[in-house]
PDB file of C-alpha atoms in Angstrom:
ATOM      1  CA  UNK W   1    -102.783 -57.841  -3.140  1.00 95.00           C
ATOM      2  CA  UNK W   2    -101.644 -54.274  -2.538  1.00 98.00           C
ATOM      3  CA  UNK W   3    -102.528 -52.351   0.623  1.00 98.00           C
ATOM      4  CA  UNK W   4    -101.711 -48.787   1.653  1.00 98.00           C
ATOM      5  CA  UNK W   5    -101.021 -48.086   5.317  1.00 98.00           C
ATOM      6  CA  UNK W   6    -101.577 -44.388   6.015  1.00 98.00           C
ATOM      7  CA  UNK W   7    -100.072 -43.091   9.230  1.00 94.00           C
ATOM      8  CA  UNK W   8    -102.242 -40.291  10.647  1.00 89.00           C
ATOM      9  CA  UNK W   9    -101.420 -40.681  14.321  1.00 72.00           C
ATOM     10  CA  UNK W  10     -99.462 -37.478  14.961  1.00 64.00           C
ATOM     11  CA  UNK W  11    -100.767 -34.649  17.118  1.00 57.00           C
ATOM     12  CA  UNK W  12     -99.105 -31.881  15.110  1.00 50.00           C
ATOM     13  CA  UNK W  13     -97.537 -29.882  17.949  1.00 55.00           C
ATOM     14  CA  UNK W  14     -95.155 -28.098  15.573  1.00 52.00           C
ATOM     15  CA  UNK W  15     -98.077 -26.804  13.499  1.00 52.00           C
ATOM     16  CA  UNK W  16     -99.210 -24.620  16.427  1.00 53.00           C
ATOM     17  CA  UNK W  17    -102.776 -25.699  15.713  1.00 54.00           C
ATOM     18  CA  UNK W  18    -104.759 -25.837  18.936  1.00 59.00           C
ATOM     19  CA  UNK W  19    -108.053 -26.899  17.356  1.00 69.00           C
ATOM     20  CA  UNK W  20    -107.152 -30.040  15.411  1.00 79.00           C
ATOM     21  CA  UNK W  21    -104.236 -32.316  14.439  1.00 86.00           C
ATOM     22  CA  UNK W  22    -102.328 -31.305  11.304  1.00 88.00           C
ATOM     23  CA  UNK W  23    -103.713 -34.166   9.193  1.00 93.00           C
ATOM     24  CA  UNK W  24    -107.222 -32.765   9.655  1.00 92.00           C
ATOM     25  CA  UNK W  25    -106.329 -29.195   8.676  1.00 92.00           C
ATOM     26  CA  UNK W  26    -107.971 -28.228   5.415  1.00 91.00           C
ATOM     27  CA  UNK W  27    -106.951 -26.851   2.047  1.00 89.00           C
ATOM     28  CA  UNK W  28    -109.823 -25.602  -0.118  1.00 88.00           C
ATOM     29  CA  UNK W  29    -112.282 -27.223   2.269  1.00 90.00           C
ATOM     30  CA  UNK W  30    -110.702 -30.692   2.144  1.00 94.00           C
ATOM     31  CA  UNK W  31    -108.593 -32.220   4.979  1.00 95.00           C
ATOM     32  CA  UNK W  32    -104.923 -32.839   4.193  1.00 95.00           C
ATOM     33  CA  UNK W  33    -105.461 -36.497   5.067  1.00 97.00           C
ATOM     34  CA  UNK W  34    -108.115 -36.847   2.362  1.00 97.00           C
ATOM     35  CA  UNK W  35    -105.866 -35.143  -0.203  1.00 96.00           C
ATOM     36  CA  UNK W  36    -103.378 -37.921   0.595  1.00 97.00           C
ATOM     37  CA  UNK W  37    -105.765 -40.875   0.781  1.00 98.00           C
ATOM     38  CA  UNK W  38    -107.401 -40.035  -2.549  1.00 98.00           C
ATOM     39  CA  UNK W  39    -104.242 -40.970  -4.449  1.00 98.00           C
ATOM     40  CA  UNK W  40    -104.456 -44.515  -3.066  1.00 98.00           C
ATOM     41  CA  UNK W  41    -108.251 -44.643  -3.314  1.00 98.00           C
ATOM     42  CA  UNK W  42    -108.102 -43.828  -7.030  1.00 98.00           C
ATOM     43  CA  UNK W  43    -105.110 -46.034  -7.913  1.00 98.00           C
ATOM     44  CA  UNK W  44    -106.244 -49.152  -9.761  1.00 97.00           C
ATOM     45  CA  UNK W  45    -103.533 -51.397  -8.258  1.00 98.00           C
ATOM     46  CA  UNK W  46    -104.336 -50.533  -4.626  1.00 98.00           C
ATOM     47  CA  UNK W  47    -106.903 -52.951  -3.234  1.00 98.00           C
ATOM     48  CA  UNK W  48    -107.361 -51.669   0.313  1.00 98.00           C
ATOM     49  CA  UNK W  49    -106.265 -49.003   2.787  1.00 98.00           C
ATOM     50  CA  UNK W  50    -105.558 -49.000   6.515  1.00 98.00           C
ATOM     51  CA  UNK W  51    -105.442 -45.738   8.465  1.00 97.00           C
ATOM     52  CA  UNK W  52    -103.730 -45.373  11.831  1.00 97.00           C
ATOM     53  CA  UNK W  53    -105.436 -42.550  13.712  1.00 95.00           C
ATOM     54  CA  UNK W  54    -105.434 -40.727  17.042  1.00 92.00           C
ATOM     55  CA  UNK W  55    -108.111 -42.541  19.107  1.00 93.00           C
ATOM     56  CA  UNK W  56    -110.110 -39.388  19.887  1.00 92.00           C
ATOM     57  CA  UNK W  57    -110.322 -38.510  16.179  1.00 94.00           C
ATOM     58  CA  UNK W  58    -111.487 -41.869  14.843  1.00 95.00           C
ATOM     59  CA  UNK W  59    -115.168 -40.841  14.741  1.00 95.00           C
ATOM     60  CA  UNK W  60    -114.213 -37.686  12.826  1.00 94.00           C
ATOM     61  CA  UNK W  61    -112.156 -39.796  10.434  1.00 96.00           C
ATOM     62  CA  UNK W  62    -115.101 -42.094   9.755  1.00 96.00           C
ATOM     63  CA  UNK W  63    -117.288 -39.071   9.019  1.00 96.00           C
ATOM     64  CA  UNK W  64    -114.889 -37.507   6.519  1.00 96.00           C
ATOM     65  CA  UNK W  65    -114.217 -40.828   4.784  1.00 97.00           C
ATOM     66  CA  UNK W  66    -117.951 -41.133   4.216  1.00 97.00           C
ATOM     67  CA  UNK W  67    -118.246 -37.483   3.136  1.00 96.00           C
ATOM     68  CA  UNK W  68    -115.588 -37.893   0.464  1.00 97.00           C
ATOM     69  CA  UNK W  69    -116.793 -41.323  -0.653  1.00 97.00           C
ATOM     70  CA  UNK W  70    -113.610 -43.154   0.329  1.00 97.00           C
ATOM     71  CA  UNK W  71    -114.468 -46.828  -0.057  1.00 97.00           C
ATOM     72  CA  UNK W  72    -111.136 -48.689   0.129  1.00 98.00           C
ATOM     73  CA  UNK W  73    -110.441 -48.030   3.823  1.00 98.00           C
ATOM     74  CA  UNK W  74    -110.866 -51.458   5.420  1.00 98.00           C
ATOM     75  CA  UNK W  75    -109.109 -50.836   8.748  1.00 98.00           C
ATOM     76  CA  UNK W  76    -109.071 -47.859  11.108  1.00 97.00           C
ATOM     77  CA  UNK W  77    -106.557 -48.534  13.860  1.00 96.00           C
ATOM     78  CA  UNK W  78    -105.636 -46.645  17.023  1.00 94.00           C
ATOM     79  CA  UNK W  79    -102.144 -45.176  17.090  1.00 91.00           C
ATOM     80  CA  UNK W  80     -99.559 -46.107  19.705  1.00 90.00           C
ATOM     81  CA  UNK W  81     -97.126 -44.193  21.904  1.00 89.00           C
ATOM     82  CA  UNK W  82     -94.492 -43.927  19.151  1.00 91.00           C
ATOM     83  CA  UNK W  83     -94.551 -43.790  15.383  1.00 91.00           C
ATOM     84  CA  UNK W  84     -93.030 -47.259  15.266  1.00 93.00           C
ATOM     85  CA  UNK W  85     -95.733 -48.660  17.541  1.00 94.00           C
ATOM     86  CA  UNK W  86     -98.452 -46.983  15.496  1.00 94.00           C
ATOM     87  CA  UNK W  87     -97.154 -48.493  12.264  1.00 96.00           C
ATOM     88  CA  UNK W  88     -96.981 -51.902  13.947  1.00 96.00           C
ATOM     89  CA  UNK W  89    -100.626 -51.558  15.041  1.00 95.00           C
ATOM     90  CA  UNK W  90    -101.653 -50.865  11.459  1.00 96.00           C
ATOM     91  CA  UNK W  91     -99.541 -53.662  10.018  1.00 97.00           C
ATOM     92  CA  UNK W  92    -100.889 -56.079  12.612  1.00 96.00           C
ATOM     93  CA  UNK W  93    -104.489 -55.326  11.627  1.00 97.00           C
ATOM     94  CA  UNK W  94    -103.656 -55.978   7.975  1.00 98.00           C
ATOM     95  CA  UNK W  95    -101.641 -59.101   8.795  1.00 97.00           C
ATOM     96  CA  UNK W  96    -104.428 -60.649  10.871  1.00 96.00           C
ATOM     97  CA  UNK W  97    -106.796 -60.372   7.887  1.00 94.00           C
ATOM     98  CA  UNK W  98    -104.265 -61.464   5.279  1.00 94.00           C
ATOM     99  CA  UNK W  99    -104.195 -64.950   3.763  1.00 91.00           C
ATOM    100  CA  UNK W 100    -100.932 -64.480   1.834  1.00 95.00           C
ATOM    101  CA  UNK W 101     -98.611 -62.042   3.663  1.00 96.00           C
ATOM    102  CA  UNK W 102     -95.630 -63.132   1.554  1.00 96.00           C
ATOM    103  CA  UNK W 103     -97.497 -62.023  -1.581  1.00 97.00           C
ATOM    104  CA  UNK W 104     -99.087 -58.864  -0.161  1.00 98.00           C
ATOM    105  CA  UNK W 105     -97.393 -55.528  -0.803  1.00 98.00           C
ATOM    106  CA  UNK W 106     -97.874 -52.743   1.731  1.00 98.00           C
ATOM    107  CA  UNK W 107     -97.109 -49.099   1.006  1.00 98.00           C
ATOM    108  CA  UNK W 108     -96.459 -47.196   4.241  1.00 98.00           C
ATOM    109  CA  UNK W 109     -97.181 -43.504   3.833  1.00 98.00           C
ATOM    110  CA  UNK W 110     -97.559 -40.351   5.921  1.00 96.00           C
ATOM    111  CA  UNK W 111    -101.061 -38.905   6.044  1.00 96.00           C
ATOM    112  CA  UNK W 112     -99.500 -35.435   5.880  1.00 96.00           C
ATOM    113  CA  UNK W 113     -97.523 -36.122   2.709  1.00 97.00           C
ATOM    114  CA  UNK W 114    -100.168 -35.254   0.078  1.00 96.00           C
ATOM    115  CA  UNK W 115     -97.968 -34.114  -2.836  1.00 96.00           C
ATOM    116  CA  UNK W 116     -97.395 -37.502  -4.402  1.00 96.00           C
ATOM    117  CA  UNK W 117     -98.628 -38.932  -7.704  1.00 95.00           C
ATOM    118  CA  UNK W 118    -100.216 -41.953  -9.321  1.00 97.00           C
ATOM    119  CA  UNK W 119     -96.891 -42.725 -10.997  1.00 97.00           C
ATOM    120  CA  UNK W 120     -95.001 -42.745  -7.694  1.00 98.00           C
ATOM    121  CA  UNK W 121     -97.404 -45.341  -6.289  1.00 98.00           C
ATOM    122  CA  UNK W 122     -97.069 -47.398  -9.481  1.00 98.00           C
ATOM    123  CA  UNK W 123     -93.266 -47.247  -9.269  1.00 98.00           C
ATOM    124  CA  UNK W 124     -93.260 -48.326  -5.605  1.00 98.00           C
ATOM    125  CA  UNK W 125     -95.375 -51.375  -6.384  1.00 98.00           C
ATOM    126  CA  UNK W 126     -93.228 -52.332  -9.370  1.00 98.00           C
ATOM    127  CA  UNK W 127     -89.935 -52.018  -7.448  1.00 98.00           C
ATOM    128  CA  UNK W 128     -91.234 -54.184  -4.587  1.00 98.00           C
ATOM    129  CA  UNK W 129     -92.297 -56.840  -7.099  1.00 98.00           C
ATOM    130  CA  UNK W 130     -88.829 -56.775  -8.656  1.00 98.00           C
ATOM    131  CA  UNK W 131     -86.609 -56.339  -5.591  1.00 98.00           C
ATOM    132  CA  UNK W 132     -88.642 -56.811  -2.402  1.00 97.00           C
ATOM    133  CA  UNK W 133     -88.531 -53.225  -1.138  1.00 98.00           C
ATOM    134  CA  UNK W 134     -89.017 -49.671  -2.387  1.00 98.00           C
ATOM    135  CA  UNK W 135     -87.929 -46.570  -0.466  1.00 98.00           C
ATOM    136  CA  UNK W 136     -88.989 -43.265  -1.978  1.00 98.00           C
ATOM    137  CA  UNK W 137     -86.111 -40.775  -2.053  1.00 98.00           C
ATOM    138  CA  UNK W 138     -85.328 -37.366  -3.508  1.00 96.00           C
ATOM    139  CA  UNK W 139     -81.971 -35.893  -4.443  1.00 94.00           C
ATOM    140  CA  UNK W 140     -80.302 -33.726  -1.813  1.00 92.00           C
ATOM    141  CA  UNK W 141     -80.185 -30.120  -3.003  1.00 90.00           C
ATOM    142  CA  UNK W 142     -77.781 -28.959  -0.309  1.00 91.00           C
ATOM    143  CA  UNK W 143     -74.790 -30.412   1.499  1.00 92.00           C
ATOM    144  CA  UNK W 144     -75.693 -33.108   4.033  1.00 91.00           C
ATOM    145  CA  UNK W 145     -73.487 -33.303   7.130  1.00 93.00           C
ATOM    146  CA  UNK W 146     -73.412 -34.920  10.545  1.00 93.00           C
ATOM    147  CA  UNK W 147     -72.303 -33.211  13.753  1.00 93.00           C
ATOM    148  CA  UNK W 148     -70.848 -34.470  17.017  1.00 93.00           C
ATOM    149  CA  UNK W 149     -71.938 -33.700  20.589  1.00 91.00           C
ATOM    150  CA  UNK W 150     -69.970 -30.438  20.527  1.00 91.00           C
ATOM    151  CA  UNK W 151     -71.600 -29.226  17.338  1.00 92.00           C
ATOM    152  CA  UNK W 152     -68.558 -29.860  15.143  1.00 95.00           C
ATOM    153  CA  UNK W 153     -69.094 -31.154  11.623  1.00 95.00           C
ATOM    154  CA  UNK W 154     -68.082 -34.754  11.084  1.00 91.00           C
ATOM    155  CA  UNK W 155     -69.127 -36.582   7.948  1.00 91.00           C
ATOM    156  CA  UNK W 156     -69.906 -34.575   4.820  1.00 93.00           C
ATOM    157  CA  UNK W 157     -71.857 -36.664   2.339  1.00 91.00           C
ATOM    158  CA  UNK W 158     -71.144 -36.651  -1.382  1.00 91.00           C
ATOM    159  CA  UNK W 159     -74.087 -34.632  -2.638  1.00 90.00           C
ATOM    160  CA  UNK W 160     -74.213 -36.523  -5.928  1.00 90.00           C
ATOM    161  CA  UNK W 161     -74.941 -39.725  -3.990  1.00 92.00           C
ATOM    162  CA  UNK W 162     -76.910 -38.217  -1.069  1.00 93.00           C
ATOM    163  CA  UNK W 163     -80.660 -38.792  -0.973  1.00 94.00           C
ATOM    164  CA  UNK W 164     -83.470 -37.731   1.373  1.00 94.00           C
ATOM    165  CA  UNK W 165     -85.646 -40.671   2.452  1.00 96.00           C
ATOM    166  CA  UNK W 166     -89.361 -39.919   2.070  1.00 97.00           C
ATOM    167  CA  UNK W 167     -92.514 -41.996   1.555  1.00 98.00           C
ATOM    168  CA  UNK W 168     -94.115 -44.237   0.465  1.00 98.00           C
ATOM    169  CA  UNK W 169     -91.826 -46.889   1.933  1.00 98.00           C
ATOM    170  CA  UNK W 170     -92.983 -50.207   0.560  1.00 98.00           C
ATOM    171  CA  UNK W 171     -92.365 -53.874   1.351  1.00 98.00           C
ATOM    172  CA  UNK W 172     -93.882 -57.301   1.328  1.00 98.00           C
ATOM    173  CA  UNK W 173     -96.106 -57.544   4.390  1.00 98.00           C
ATOM    174  CA  UNK W 174     -94.387 -60.656   5.724  1.00 98.00           C
ATOM    175  CA  UNK W 175     -90.956 -58.964   5.669  1.00 98.00           C
ATOM    176  CA  UNK W 176     -91.933 -55.708   7.379  1.00 98.00           C
ATOM    177  CA  UNK W 177     -93.972 -57.575  10.020  1.00 97.00           C
ATOM    178  CA  UNK W 178     -91.025 -59.887  10.695  1.00 97.00           C
ATOM    179  CA  UNK W 179     -88.792 -56.864  11.299  1.00 97.00           C
ATOM    180  CA  UNK W 180     -91.330 -55.281  13.658  1.00 97.00           C
ATOM    181  CA  UNK W 181     -91.699 -58.518  15.628  1.00 97.00           C
ATOM    182  CA  UNK W 182     -87.915 -58.778  15.988  1.00 97.00           C
ATOM    183  CA  UNK W 183     -87.791 -55.158  17.178  1.00 97.00           C
ATOM    184  CA  UNK W 184     -90.378 -55.947  19.849  1.00 95.00           C
ATOM    185  CA  UNK W 185     -88.352 -58.933  21.006  1.00 96.00           C
ATOM    186  CA  UNK W 186     -85.198 -56.788  21.078  1.00 97.00           C
ATOM    187  CA  UNK W 187     -86.996 -53.921  22.878  1.00 96.00           C
ATOM    188  CA  UNK W 188     -86.251 -51.513  20.016  1.00 94.00           C
ATOM    189  CA  UNK W 189     -89.086 -49.009  19.760  1.00 90.00           C
ATOM    190  CA  UNK W 190     -87.746 -45.662  18.569  1.00 87.00           C
ATOM    191  CA  UNK W 191     -86.803 -46.267  14.927  1.00 93.00           C
ATOM    192  CA  UNK W 192     -87.498 -43.093  12.961  1.00 91.00           C
ATOM    193  CA  UNK W 193     -89.120 -44.843   9.994  1.00 95.00           C
ATOM    194  CA  UNK W 194     -89.647 -48.207   8.331  1.00 96.00           C
ATOM    195  CA  UNK W 195     -86.539 -47.859   6.162  1.00 96.00           C
ATOM    196  CA  UNK W 196     -84.359 -47.467   9.265  1.00 96.00           C
ATOM    197  CA  UNK W 197     -85.959 -50.511  10.881  1.00 97.00           C
ATOM    198  CA  UNK W 198     -85.515 -52.694   7.812  1.00 98.00           C
ATOM    199  CA  UNK W 199     -81.928 -51.529   7.312  1.00 97.00           C
ATOM    200  CA  UNK W 200     -81.150 -52.299  10.962  1.00 97.00           C
ATOM    201  CA  UNK W 201     -82.221 -55.913  10.445  1.00 97.00           C
ATOM    202  CA  UNK W 202     -80.210 -56.311   7.272  1.00 97.00           C
ATOM    203  CA  UNK W 203     -82.855 -56.072   4.556  1.00 97.00           C
ATOM    204  CA  UNK W 204     -81.566 -54.604   1.258  1.00 97.00           C
ATOM    205  CA  UNK W 205     -83.408 -51.399   0.419  1.00 98.00           C
ATOM    206  CA  UNK W 206     -84.041 -50.356  -3.170  1.00 98.00           C
ATOM    207  CA  UNK W 207     -85.012 -46.814  -4.080  1.00 97.00           C
ATOM    208  CA  UNK W 208     -87.646 -44.958  -6.075  1.00 97.00           C
ATOM    209  CA  UNK W 209     -86.842 -41.377  -7.098  1.00 96.00           C
ATOM    210  CA  UNK W 210     -89.397 -38.637  -6.496  1.00 96.00           C
ATOM    211  CA  UNK W 211     -89.400 -34.874  -6.862  1.00 92.00           C
ATOM    212  CA  UNK W 212     -88.617 -32.469  -4.044  1.00 92.00           C
ATOM    213  CA  UNK W 213     -92.324 -31.534  -4.005  1.00 94.00           C
ATOM    214  CA  UNK W 214     -93.027 -34.654  -1.947  1.00 96.00           C
ATOM    215  CA  UNK W 215     -92.898 -32.778   1.356  1.00 95.00           C
ATOM    216  CA  UNK W 216     -94.190 -33.756   4.782  1.00 95.00           C
ATOM    217  CA  UNK W 217     -96.437 -31.095   6.315  1.00 95.00           C
ATOM    218  CA  UNK W 218     -94.991 -30.649   9.792  1.00 91.00           C
ATOM    219  CA  UNK W 219     -94.737 -26.889  10.364  1.00 91.00           C
ATOM    220  CA  UNK W 220     -96.823 -23.876   9.280  1.00 92.00           C
ATOM    221  CA  UNK W 221     -94.363 -23.052   6.472  1.00 95.00           C
ATOM    222  CA  UNK W 222     -94.839 -26.573   5.086  1.00 95.00           C
ATOM    223  CA  UNK W 223     -98.577 -25.907   4.866  1.00 94.00           C
ATOM    224  CA  UNK W 224     -98.022 -22.752   2.831  1.00 94.00           C
ATOM    225  CA  UNK W 225     -95.610 -24.585   0.524  1.00 95.00           C
ATOM    226  CA  UNK W 226     -98.239 -27.302   0.075  1.00 95.00           C
ATOM    227  CA  UNK W 227    -100.853 -24.725  -0.804  1.00 94.00           C
ATOM    228  CA  UNK W 228     -98.579 -23.034  -3.353  1.00 95.00           C
ATOM    229  CA  UNK W 229     -97.627 -26.301  -5.075  1.00 94.00           C
ATOM    230  CA  UNK W 230    -101.204 -27.594  -5.004  1.00 92.00           C
ATOM    231  CA  UNK W 231    -102.515 -24.409  -6.609  1.00 91.00           C
ATOM    232  CA  UNK W 232     -99.725 -24.490  -9.201  1.00 90.00           C
ATOM    233  CA  UNK W 233    -100.751 -28.026 -10.128  1.00 85.00           C
ATOM    234  CA  UNK W 234    -104.384 -26.969 -10.352  1.00 83.00           C
ATOM    235  CA  UNK W 235    -103.488 -24.021 -12.590  1.00 80.00           C
ATOM    236  CA  UNK W 236    -101.393 -26.264 -14.833  1.00 74.00           C
ATOM    237  CA  UNK W 237    -104.469 -28.403 -15.483  1.00 64.00           C
ATOM    238  CA  UNK W 238    -106.589 -25.359 -16.245  1.00 59.00           C
ATOM    239  CA  UNK W 239    -104.096 -23.521 -18.459  1.00 56.00           C
ATOM    240  CA  UNK W 240    -102.119 -26.455 -19.851  1.00 57.00           C
ATOM    241  CA  UNK W 241     -98.868 -25.413 -18.189  1.00 53.00           C
ATOM    242  CA  UNK W 242     -95.958 -27.709 -17.348  1.00 54.00           C
ATOM    243  CA  UNK W 243     -95.198 -28.285 -13.658  1.00 48.00           C
ATOM    244  CA  UNK W 244     -92.871 -30.765 -12.005  1.00 48.00           C
ATOM    245  CA  UNK W 245     -94.546 -33.996 -10.927  1.00 44.00           C
TER     246      UNK W 245
END
C-alpha cells in the first residue's frame, strides 16, 4: 500500500496574505493545494491520501476536494502546534487504520510544493522499496556555508556533493512512526523535517534527484516563480516545446 501525507497546516505569514493561508491561494482559479494533491490523486501507485489541515479550514478543504473530484483523500487531520506535531497527527491517523505498517509506504509532502511530477513520485516509491527511505533532493547551484553566532563563515560545503533537501520524503510507515514515537519520549519536537528526524535516530537516508523547479511556495516571490514555471509547462504542452521536468 502507498499513501501520501500532504502537510497543509501552515498559516502562511510570510506570504502577507490576510484573507487565506498560502495553500488555499489560487492559480488560474485552482488552489495551490489542489495543484499539489492532483499529482498523487492521478498516480496509479498511490492508494490513498491524508491531508493535515488548519482546523478552521477543514470545512473549506472538504468543499474544494469535492469540487475538484478528489477521491483518494481518506483522512483529514487537524494540524498541531509545530510541523513535527502536525506530521505525527497525520501519520497516526494512517497508522491506526493500517493493517501492515511495515509494508506501507508513506510519501510526506508539502501542500505548497506543487511543481513535482508523476516520475518523481514513481522514483520515491521505487527507492523506498529498494532501500527503505527516499529523500528528494536537488543539486546546490550556489555555495552552501554555515555561520557561527558572530556571523562568521564556518563550514563551506563542496558544491559538487551539496544537495538541497526537498519533498516528497518517503519511508515505510512503521519506521517513520517509530522515529516520531521516540521523539515524543525524548521530548524532541522541533525537527525541521522528516529527514532530519530520521537522520537523528540513525536511519540511513537514500536520495532521489529532482529539478530545481521543485520549490516550496513560502513568500510572494515564490508564488510568482510558480506561476511562471506552471505557465511555461502549459505552453510546452500546447506548442510542443521542451521544458525541464
